Short mmCIF file of C-alpha atoms in Angstrom, two decimals:
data_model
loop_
_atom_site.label_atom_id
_atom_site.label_comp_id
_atom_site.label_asym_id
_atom_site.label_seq_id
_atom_site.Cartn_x
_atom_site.Cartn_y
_atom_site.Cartn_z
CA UNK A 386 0.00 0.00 0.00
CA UNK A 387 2.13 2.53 1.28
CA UNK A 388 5.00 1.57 -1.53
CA UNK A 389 2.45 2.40 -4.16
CA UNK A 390 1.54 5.58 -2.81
CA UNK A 391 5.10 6.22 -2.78
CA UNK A 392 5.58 5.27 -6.27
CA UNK A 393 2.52 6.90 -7.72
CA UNK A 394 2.50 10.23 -6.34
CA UNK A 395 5.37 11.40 -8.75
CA UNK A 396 3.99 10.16 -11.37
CA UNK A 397 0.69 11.76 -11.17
CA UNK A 398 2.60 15.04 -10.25
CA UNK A 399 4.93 14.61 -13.13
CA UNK A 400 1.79 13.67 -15.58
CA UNK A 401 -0.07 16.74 -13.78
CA UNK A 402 3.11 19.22 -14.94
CA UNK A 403 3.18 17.80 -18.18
CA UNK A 404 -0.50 18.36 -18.76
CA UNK A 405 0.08 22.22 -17.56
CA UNK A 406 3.15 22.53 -19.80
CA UNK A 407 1.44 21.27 -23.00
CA UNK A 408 -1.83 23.80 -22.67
CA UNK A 409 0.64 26.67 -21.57
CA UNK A 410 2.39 25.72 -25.04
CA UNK A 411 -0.76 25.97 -27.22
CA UNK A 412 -1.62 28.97 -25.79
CA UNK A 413 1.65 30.80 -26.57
CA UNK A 414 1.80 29.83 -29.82
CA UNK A 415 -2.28 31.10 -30.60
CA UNK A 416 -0.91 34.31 -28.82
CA UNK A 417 2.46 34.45 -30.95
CA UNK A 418 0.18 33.73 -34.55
CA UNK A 419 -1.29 36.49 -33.28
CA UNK A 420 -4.42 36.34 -36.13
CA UNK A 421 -8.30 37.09 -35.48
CA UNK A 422 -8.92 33.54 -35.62
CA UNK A 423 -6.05 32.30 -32.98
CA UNK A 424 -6.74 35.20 -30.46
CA UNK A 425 -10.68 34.06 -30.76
CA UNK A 426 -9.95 30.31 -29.70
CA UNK A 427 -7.74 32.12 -26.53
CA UNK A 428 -11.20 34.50 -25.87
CA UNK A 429 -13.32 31.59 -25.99
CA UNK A 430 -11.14 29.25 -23.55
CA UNK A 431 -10.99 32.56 -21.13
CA UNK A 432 -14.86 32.16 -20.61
CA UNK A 433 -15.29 28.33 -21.60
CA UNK A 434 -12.47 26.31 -20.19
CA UNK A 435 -12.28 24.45 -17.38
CA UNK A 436 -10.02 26.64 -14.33
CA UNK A 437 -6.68 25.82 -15.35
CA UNK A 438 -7.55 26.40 -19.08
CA UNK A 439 -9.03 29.71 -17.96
CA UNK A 440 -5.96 30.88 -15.74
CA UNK A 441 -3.85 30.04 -18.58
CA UNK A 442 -6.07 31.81 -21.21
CA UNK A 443 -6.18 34.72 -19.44
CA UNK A 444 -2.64 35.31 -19.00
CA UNK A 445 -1.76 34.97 -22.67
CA UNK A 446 -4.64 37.06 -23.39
CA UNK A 447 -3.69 39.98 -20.79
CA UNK A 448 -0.31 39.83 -22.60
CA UNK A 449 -1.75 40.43 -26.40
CA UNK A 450 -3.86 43.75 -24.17
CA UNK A 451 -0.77 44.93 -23.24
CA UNK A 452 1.09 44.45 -26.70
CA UNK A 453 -1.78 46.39 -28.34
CA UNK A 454 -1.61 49.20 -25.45
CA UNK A 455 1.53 49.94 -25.80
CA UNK A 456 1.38 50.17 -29.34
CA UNK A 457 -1.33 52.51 -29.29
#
């Protein structure tokens, strides 16, 4: 039992990271193309998404605000 728990626990951490790291990707790289279509799909996961999809969302779009602020 407890040698399980012991052996498990990484990996569900490690698989938990991995999942993070793979949506963080995607979302950089709909900010970076930077089109209509990409910056929609971030919008829509901002409001649609489960929490972690949302808190990642939300930070790539508050970057594209900025971009556009300070270019105004």
């Amino acid at each position: 039992g407890t040698l399980l728990v012991a052996l498990v626990g990484p990996l569900f951490g490690a698989r938990r990271w991995l999942w993070w790291a793979q949506r963080r990707a995607a979302a950089i790289a709909l900010r970076r193309l930077g089109t209509p279509e990409a910056l929609a799909v971030l919008e829509a996961a901002v409001t649609t998404g489960g929490r972690r999809v949302r808190k990642i969302a939300r930070a790539q779009v508050a970057l594209v605000q900025r971009r556009e602020k300070m270019r105004a």
